[in-house]
Coordinates of C-alpha atoms in Angstrom, one line a residue:
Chain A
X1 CA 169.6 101.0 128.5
X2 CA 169.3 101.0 132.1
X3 CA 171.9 101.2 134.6
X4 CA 171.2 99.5 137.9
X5 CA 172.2 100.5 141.2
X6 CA 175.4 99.9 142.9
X7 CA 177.4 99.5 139.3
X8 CA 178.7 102.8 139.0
X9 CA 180.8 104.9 140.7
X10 CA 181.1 107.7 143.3
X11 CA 182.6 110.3 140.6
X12 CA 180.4 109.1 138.2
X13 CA 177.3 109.1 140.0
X14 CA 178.5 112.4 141.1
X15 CA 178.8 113.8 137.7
X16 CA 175.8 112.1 136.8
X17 CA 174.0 114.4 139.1
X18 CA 175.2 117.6 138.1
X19 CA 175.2 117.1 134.8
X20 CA 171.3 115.8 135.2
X21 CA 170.3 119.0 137.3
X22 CA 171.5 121.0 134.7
X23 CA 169.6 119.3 132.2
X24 CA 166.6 119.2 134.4
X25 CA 167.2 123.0 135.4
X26 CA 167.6 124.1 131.2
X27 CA 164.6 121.8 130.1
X28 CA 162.0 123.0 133.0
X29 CA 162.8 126.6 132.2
X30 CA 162.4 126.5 128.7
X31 CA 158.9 124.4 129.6
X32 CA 156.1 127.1 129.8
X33 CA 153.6 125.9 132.0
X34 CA 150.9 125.7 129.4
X35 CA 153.1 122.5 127.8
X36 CA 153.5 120.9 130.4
X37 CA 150.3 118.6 129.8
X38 CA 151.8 117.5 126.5
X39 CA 154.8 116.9 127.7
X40 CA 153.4 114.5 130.5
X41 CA 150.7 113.0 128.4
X42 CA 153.2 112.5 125.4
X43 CA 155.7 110.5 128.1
X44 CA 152.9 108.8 129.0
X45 CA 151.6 107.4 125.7
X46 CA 155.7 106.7 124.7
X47 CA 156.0 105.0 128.5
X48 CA 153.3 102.5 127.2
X49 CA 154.6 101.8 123.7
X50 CA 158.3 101.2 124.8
X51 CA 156.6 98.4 127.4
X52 CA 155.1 96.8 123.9
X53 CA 156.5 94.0 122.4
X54 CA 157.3 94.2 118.5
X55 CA 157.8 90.8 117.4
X56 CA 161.4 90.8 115.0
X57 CA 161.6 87.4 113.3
X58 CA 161.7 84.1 115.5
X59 CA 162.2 86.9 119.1
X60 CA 160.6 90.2 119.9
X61 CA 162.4 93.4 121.4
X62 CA 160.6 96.7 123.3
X63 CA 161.2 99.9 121.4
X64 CA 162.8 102.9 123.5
X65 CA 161.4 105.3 120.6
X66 CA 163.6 108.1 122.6
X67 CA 164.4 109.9 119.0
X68 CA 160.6 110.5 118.4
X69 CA 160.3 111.9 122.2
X70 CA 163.2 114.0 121.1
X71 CA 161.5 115.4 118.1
X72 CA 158.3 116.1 119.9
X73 CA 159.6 117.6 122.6
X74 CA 162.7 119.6 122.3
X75 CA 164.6 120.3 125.5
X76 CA 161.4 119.3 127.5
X77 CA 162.2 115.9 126.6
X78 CA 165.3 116.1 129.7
X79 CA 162.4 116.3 132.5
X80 CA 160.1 113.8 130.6
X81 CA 162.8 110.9 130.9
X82 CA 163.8 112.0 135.0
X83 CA 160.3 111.7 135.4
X84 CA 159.6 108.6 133.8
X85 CA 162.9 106.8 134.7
X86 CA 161.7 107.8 138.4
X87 CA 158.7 106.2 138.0
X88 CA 160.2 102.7 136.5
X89 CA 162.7 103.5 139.8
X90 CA 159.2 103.4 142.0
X91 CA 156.9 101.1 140.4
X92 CA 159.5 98.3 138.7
X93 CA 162.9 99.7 141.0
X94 CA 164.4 99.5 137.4
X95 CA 167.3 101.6 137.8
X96 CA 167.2 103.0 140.7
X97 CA 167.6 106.6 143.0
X98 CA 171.1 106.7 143.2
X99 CA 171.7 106.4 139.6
X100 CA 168.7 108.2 138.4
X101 CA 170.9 111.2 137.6
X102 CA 173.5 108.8 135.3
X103 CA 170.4 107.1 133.7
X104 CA 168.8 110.6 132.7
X105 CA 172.1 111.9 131.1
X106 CA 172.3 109.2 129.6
X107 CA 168.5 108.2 127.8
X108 CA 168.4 112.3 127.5
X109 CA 171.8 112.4 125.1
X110 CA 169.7 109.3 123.1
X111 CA 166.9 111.7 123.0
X112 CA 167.9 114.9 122.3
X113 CA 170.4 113.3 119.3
X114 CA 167.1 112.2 117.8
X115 CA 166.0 116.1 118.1
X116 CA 169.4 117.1 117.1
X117 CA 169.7 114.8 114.2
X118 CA 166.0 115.9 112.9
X119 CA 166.7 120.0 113.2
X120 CA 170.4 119.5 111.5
X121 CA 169.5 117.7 108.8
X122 CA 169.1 119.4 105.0
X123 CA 165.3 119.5 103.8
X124 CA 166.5 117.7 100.7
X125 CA 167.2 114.5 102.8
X126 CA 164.2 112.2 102.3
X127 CA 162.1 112.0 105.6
X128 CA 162.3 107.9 105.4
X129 CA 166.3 108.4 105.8
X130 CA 166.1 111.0 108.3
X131 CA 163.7 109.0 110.3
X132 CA 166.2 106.2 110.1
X133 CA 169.0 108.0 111.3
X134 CA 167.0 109.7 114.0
X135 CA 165.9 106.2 115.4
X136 CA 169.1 104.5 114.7
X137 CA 171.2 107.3 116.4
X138 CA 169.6 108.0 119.3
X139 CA 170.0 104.1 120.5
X140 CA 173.7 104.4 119.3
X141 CA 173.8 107.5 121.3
X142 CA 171.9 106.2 124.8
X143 CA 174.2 103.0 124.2
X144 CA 177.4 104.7 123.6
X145 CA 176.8 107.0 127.1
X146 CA 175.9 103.7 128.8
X147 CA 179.5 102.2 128.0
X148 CA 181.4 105.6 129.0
X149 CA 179.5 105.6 132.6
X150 CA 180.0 101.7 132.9
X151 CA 183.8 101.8 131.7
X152 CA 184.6 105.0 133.7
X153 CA 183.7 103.7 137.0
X154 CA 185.3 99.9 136.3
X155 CA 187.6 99.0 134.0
X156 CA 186.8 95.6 134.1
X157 CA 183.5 96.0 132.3
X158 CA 185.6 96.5 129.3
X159 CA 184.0 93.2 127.8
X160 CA 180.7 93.3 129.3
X161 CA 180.1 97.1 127.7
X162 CA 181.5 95.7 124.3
X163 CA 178.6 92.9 125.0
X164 CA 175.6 95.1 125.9
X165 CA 176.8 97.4 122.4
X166 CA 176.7 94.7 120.1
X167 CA 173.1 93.5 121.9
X168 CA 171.4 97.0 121.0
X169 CA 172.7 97.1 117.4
X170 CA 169.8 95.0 115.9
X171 CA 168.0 97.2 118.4
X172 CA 168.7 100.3 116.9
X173 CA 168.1 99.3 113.5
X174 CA 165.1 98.2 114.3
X175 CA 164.4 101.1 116.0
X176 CA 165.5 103.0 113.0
X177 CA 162.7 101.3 111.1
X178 CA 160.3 101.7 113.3
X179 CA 161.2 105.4 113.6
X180 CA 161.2 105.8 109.8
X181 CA 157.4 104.5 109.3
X182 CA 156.3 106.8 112.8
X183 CA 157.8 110.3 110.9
X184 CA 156.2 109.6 108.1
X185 CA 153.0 109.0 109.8
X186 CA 153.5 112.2 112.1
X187 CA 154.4 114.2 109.3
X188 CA 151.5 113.5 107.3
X189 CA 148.9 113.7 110.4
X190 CA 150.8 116.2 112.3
X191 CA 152.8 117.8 110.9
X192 CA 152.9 121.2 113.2
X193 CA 153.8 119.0 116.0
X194 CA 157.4 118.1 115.6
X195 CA 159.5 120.3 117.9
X196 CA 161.6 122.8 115.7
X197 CA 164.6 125.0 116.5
X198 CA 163.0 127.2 119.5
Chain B
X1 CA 151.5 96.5 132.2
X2 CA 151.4 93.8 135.1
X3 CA 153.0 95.5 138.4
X4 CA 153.5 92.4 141.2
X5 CA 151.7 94.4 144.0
X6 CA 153.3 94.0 147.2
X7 CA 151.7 93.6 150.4
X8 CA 152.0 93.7 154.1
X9 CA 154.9 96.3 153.8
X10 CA 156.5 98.1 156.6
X11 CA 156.8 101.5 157.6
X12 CA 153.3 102.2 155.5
X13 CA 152.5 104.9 158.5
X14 CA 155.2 106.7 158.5
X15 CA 155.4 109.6 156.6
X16 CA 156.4 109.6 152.9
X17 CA 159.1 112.4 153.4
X18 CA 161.2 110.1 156.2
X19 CA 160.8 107.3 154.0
X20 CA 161.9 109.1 151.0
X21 CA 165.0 110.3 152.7
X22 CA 166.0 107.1 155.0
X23 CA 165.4 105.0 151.7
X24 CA 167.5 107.6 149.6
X25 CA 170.7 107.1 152.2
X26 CA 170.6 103.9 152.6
X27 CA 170.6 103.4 148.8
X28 CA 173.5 105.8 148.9
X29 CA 175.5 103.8 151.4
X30 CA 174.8 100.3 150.3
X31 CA 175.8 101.7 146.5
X32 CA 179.5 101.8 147.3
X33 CA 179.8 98.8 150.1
X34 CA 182.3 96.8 149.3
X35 CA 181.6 94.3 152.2
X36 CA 179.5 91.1 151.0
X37 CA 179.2 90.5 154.7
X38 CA 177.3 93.7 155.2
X39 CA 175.5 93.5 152.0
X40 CA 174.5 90.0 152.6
X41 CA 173.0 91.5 156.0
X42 CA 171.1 94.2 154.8
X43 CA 169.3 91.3 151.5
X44 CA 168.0 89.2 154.8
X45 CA 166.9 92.1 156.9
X46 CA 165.1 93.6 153.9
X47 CA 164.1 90.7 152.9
X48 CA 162.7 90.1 156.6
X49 CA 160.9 92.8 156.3
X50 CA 159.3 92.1 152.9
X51 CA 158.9 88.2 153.6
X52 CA 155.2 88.7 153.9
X53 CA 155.5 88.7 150.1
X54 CA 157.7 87.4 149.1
X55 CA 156.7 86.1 145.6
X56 CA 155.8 89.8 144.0
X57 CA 159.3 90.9 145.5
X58 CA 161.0 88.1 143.9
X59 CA 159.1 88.6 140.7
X60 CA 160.6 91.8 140.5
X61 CA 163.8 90.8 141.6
X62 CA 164.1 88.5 138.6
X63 CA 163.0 91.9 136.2
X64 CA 165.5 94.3 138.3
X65 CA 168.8 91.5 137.3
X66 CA 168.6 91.4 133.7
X67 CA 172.3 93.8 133.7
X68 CA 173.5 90.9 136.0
X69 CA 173.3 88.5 133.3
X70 CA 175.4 90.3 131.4
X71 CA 178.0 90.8 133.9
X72 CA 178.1 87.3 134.8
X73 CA 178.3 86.1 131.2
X74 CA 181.7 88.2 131.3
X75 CA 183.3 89.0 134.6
X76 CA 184.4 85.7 135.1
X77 CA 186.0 84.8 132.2
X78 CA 187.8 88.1 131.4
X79 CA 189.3 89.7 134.6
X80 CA 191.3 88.2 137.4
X81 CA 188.9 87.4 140.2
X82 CA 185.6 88.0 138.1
X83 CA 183.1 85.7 139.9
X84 CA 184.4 87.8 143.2
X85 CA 183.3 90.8 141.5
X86 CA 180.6 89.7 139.6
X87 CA 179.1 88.3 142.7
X88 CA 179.8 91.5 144.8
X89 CA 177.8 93.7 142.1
X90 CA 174.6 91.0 142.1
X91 CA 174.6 91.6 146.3
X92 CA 174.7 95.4 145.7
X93 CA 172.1 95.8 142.7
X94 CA 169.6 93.1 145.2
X95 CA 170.3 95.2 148.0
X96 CA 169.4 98.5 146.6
X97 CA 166.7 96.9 145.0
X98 CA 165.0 95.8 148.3
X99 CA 165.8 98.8 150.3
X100 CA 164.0 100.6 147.4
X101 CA 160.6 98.3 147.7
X102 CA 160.8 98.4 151.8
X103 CA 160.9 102.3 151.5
X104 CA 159.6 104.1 148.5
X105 CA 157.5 101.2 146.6
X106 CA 154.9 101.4 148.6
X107 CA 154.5 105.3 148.6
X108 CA 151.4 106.1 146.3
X109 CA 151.9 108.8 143.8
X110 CA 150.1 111.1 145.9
X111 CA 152.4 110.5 149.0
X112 CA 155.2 111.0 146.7
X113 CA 154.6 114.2 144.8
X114 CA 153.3 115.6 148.6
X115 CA 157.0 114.8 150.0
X116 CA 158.8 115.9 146.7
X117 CA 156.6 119.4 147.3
X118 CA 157.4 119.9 151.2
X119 CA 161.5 118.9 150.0
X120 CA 161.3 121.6 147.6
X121 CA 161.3 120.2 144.4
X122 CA 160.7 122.1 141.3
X123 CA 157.0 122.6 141.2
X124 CA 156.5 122.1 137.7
X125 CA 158.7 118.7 137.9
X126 CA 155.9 117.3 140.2
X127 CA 153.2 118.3 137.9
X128 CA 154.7 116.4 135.0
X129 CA 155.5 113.4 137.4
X130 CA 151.6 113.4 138.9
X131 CA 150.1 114.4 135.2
X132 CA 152.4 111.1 133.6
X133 CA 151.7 109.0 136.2
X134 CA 147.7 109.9 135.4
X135 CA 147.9 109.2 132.2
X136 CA 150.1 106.2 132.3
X137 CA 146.4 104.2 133.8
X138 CA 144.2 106.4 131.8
X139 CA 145.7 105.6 128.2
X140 CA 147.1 101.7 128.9
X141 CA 143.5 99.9 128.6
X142 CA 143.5 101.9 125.2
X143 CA 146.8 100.9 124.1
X144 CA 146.3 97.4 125.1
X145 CA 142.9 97.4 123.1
X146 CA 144.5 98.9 120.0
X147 CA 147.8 96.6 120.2
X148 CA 145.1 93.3 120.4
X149 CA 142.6 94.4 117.8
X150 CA 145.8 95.0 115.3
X151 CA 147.1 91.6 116.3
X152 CA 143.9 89.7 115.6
X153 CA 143.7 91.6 112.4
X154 CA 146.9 90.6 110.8
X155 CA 147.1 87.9 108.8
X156 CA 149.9 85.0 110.2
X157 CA 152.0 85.3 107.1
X158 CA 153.7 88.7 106.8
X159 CA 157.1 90.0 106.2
X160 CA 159.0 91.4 109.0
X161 CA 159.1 94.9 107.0
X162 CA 155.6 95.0 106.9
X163 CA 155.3 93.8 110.9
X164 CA 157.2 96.9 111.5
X165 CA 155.4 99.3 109.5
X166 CA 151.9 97.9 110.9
X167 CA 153.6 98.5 114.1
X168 CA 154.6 101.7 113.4
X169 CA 151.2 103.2 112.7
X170 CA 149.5 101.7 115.8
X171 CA 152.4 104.0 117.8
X172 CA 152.0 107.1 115.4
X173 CA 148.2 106.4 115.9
X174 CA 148.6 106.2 119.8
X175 CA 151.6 109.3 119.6
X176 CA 148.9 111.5 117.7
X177 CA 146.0 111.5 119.7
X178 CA 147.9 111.5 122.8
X179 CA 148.9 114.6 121.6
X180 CA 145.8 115.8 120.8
X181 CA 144.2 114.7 123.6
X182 CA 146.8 117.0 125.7
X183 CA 146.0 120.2 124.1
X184 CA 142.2 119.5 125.4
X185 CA 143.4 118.4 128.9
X186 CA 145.7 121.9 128.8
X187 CA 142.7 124.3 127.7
X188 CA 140.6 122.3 130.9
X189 CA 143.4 122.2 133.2
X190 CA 143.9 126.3 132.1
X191 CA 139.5 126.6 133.3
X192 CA 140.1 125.4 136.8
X193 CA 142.9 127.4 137.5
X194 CA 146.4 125.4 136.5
X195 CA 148.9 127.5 136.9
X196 CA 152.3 125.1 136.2
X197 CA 151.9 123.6 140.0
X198 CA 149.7 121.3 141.5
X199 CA 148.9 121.8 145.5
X200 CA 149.3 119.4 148.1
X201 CA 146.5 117.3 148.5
X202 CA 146.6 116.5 151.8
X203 CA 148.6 117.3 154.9
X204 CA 151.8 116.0 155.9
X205 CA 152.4 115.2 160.0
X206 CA 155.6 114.2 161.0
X207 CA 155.5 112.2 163.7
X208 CA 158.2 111.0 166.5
X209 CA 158.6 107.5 164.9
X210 CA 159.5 108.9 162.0
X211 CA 162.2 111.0 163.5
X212 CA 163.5 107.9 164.9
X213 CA 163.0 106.2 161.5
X214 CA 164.7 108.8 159.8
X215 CA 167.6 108.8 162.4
X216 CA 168.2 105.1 162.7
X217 CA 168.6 104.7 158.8
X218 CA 170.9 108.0 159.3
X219 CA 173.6 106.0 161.5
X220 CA 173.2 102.9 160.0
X221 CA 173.9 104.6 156.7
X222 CA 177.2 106.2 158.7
X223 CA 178.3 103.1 160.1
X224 CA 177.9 101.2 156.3
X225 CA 180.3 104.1 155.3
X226 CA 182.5 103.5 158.1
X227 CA 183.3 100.1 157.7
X228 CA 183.8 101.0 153.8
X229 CA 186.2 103.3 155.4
X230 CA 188.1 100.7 157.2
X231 CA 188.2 98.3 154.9
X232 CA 189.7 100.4 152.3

């Protein structure tokens, strides 16, 4: 769900920034300094598993698992993913400097729809289907901001965006899955851990 | 996690806050050239200075195009002059790419965070960037342990349901005592002191060369924008 350098344009990239700093201004404020090893180790641990392969029939996808960041970490999630999309920037130059600000609107919306998603929800919902939605959503989500930056600055991508949405559908279901089994596991083992309305 | 380490790099003395910026504006610049002259100029002379090693660089090369797959599988078969455009965008995304790996690849974490502190940046912004970068190396030999002890365990035969629910609990298994594990490294961090910001840990100098550094990739970033000013 990356965007690489030198797609998007100026306005774009512009607004990108702003709305990122923001984001990154809100979600570090409302990060007391006590958290902030969870919130770093946490990115860590999810940095690792999206870089696992899950094999999905006859092929094998890597997991963004950006709902269950959202749900663990609230708001904190926003400078989790600028620091970690920073660090793929440095040590892969996926994505890139100028464009940091786009990506981390962009994987932040996918996140914090997960978090969203979780705290909106009725209690009556079974946690398997919330745990779907929250997985499936957040890649609809991240996808869905991808195509608005990529169509906004080029009109011409109109049939590459429609391509790289219809490429992370089976993504996000599987996600959704994956998500599903993870919530129940969490809720069961931790259940005091899941971020809630604060 | 396999990085290609690459070697023999440029400008590794000069000092990571000059780096961080001439790297930044030349991104900046070559991000909205339109000139595949220019942009072809600036792939050779990065790839000049980089040609010392070469094969890591173009091992991540081939990782950094994966969007420009996409874009050629459509481009040129949907809008008027799509292999033009689709070619321009592959020059820019390489060319960012390598002015990223001359510059701020080869900055260590520490170098990094110590630039990121003297430009100002949010203190507590560093401290997640240094504490997730730590723990990135500390918890992937774990990870990696526990992904190949659950592969050798399962059996050949299994439904793709159950894949993903085996799956599953490795993550929630790796998610849970990651989080655990924080509240620990919190209540030591909290002992010696942590206060939300990490210091410096070691002394910036800036230096003459990196003036020059710094103001070299200043006007060449100007005169990139300037012919994208003519041209337009």
């Amino acid at each position: 769900m990356h965007i690489s350098e030198g797609i998007l344009s100026a306005p774009v990239l512009a607004a990108g920034w702003g709305l990122a700093a923001a984001g990154l201004a809100i979600g570090l404020k409302k990060t007391p300094g006590e958290k902030l090893s969870r919130v770093a180790v946490l990115s860590a641990a999810i940095f690792l598993i999206s870089l696992i392969r899950v094999p999905v029939g006859p092929s094998s996808v890597h997991l963004t698992l950006f709902g269950i960041m959202g749900v663990m970490l609230g708001i904190s999630v926003i400078p989790a993913i600028f620091v970690a999309l920073l660090l793929q920037a440095m040590l892969f130059q996926f994505g890139g400097f100028a464009v940091l600000g786009v990506n981390t609107v962009n994987l932040s919306t996918a996140a914090l729809t997960g978090w969203l998603i979780y705290i909106c929800m009725p209690s009556k919902v079974p946690a398997p289907v919330t745990g779907f939605i929250i997985g499936f959503g957040a890649v609809v989500a991240g996808s869905l901001m991808l195509i608005a930056a990529m169509y906004l600055s080029d009109s011409s991508f109109t049939t590459t965006v429609k391509l790289i949405f219809a490429a992370n559908i089976p993504l996000a279901v599987v996600e959704g899955v994956i998500t599903l089994f993870i919530l129940i596991f969490l809720q069961r083992m931790l259940p005091e851990y899941a971020h809630t309305r604060d | 996690m396999h990085i290609p380490e690459i070697k023999h790099l440029p400008f590794t003395n000069a000092d990571p806050r000059a780096r961080l910026l001439a790297g930044m504006l030349l991104v900046l610049a070559v991000a909205f050239t339109d000139s595949r002259a220019v942009l072809t100029g600036v792939i050779v002379l990065s790839a000049l200075l980089l040609c010392r090693s070469l094969k890591p660089v173009l091992k991540r090369l081939l990782a950094v195009n994966l969007l420009t797959v996409f874009i050629w599988l459509t481009l040129p078969f949907t809008v008027e002059r799509g292999a033009s455009i689709a070619a321009l965008y592959t020059l820019r995304i390489n060319a960012c790419a390598l002015i990223l790996m001359v510059f701020i690849a080869p900055m260590g974490i520490g170098a990094l965070s110590n630039a990121l502190i003297s430009l100002k940046c949010p203190g507590k912004l560093v401290s997640i960037l240094v504490l997730t970068y730590r723990w990135i190396f500390v918890l992937k030999d774990r990870t990696a342990t526990a992904v190949t002890a659950m592969q050798l365990r399962r059996p050949e035969k299994i439904g793709a349901l159950r894949t993903l629910r085996t799956y599953a609990a490795l993550f929630a298994t790796a998610i849970a005592s990651a989080a655990l594990r924080s509240e620990r490294i919190q209540q030591a961090m909290m002992l010696r002191g942590f206060n939300g910001t990490l210091p410096r840990t070691q002394a910036l100098h800036w230096r003459k060369g990196d003036t020059v550094l710094l103001t070299a990739s200043a006007l060449l970033a100007l005169f990139l924008c300037y012919i994208q000013q003519c041209s337009t």
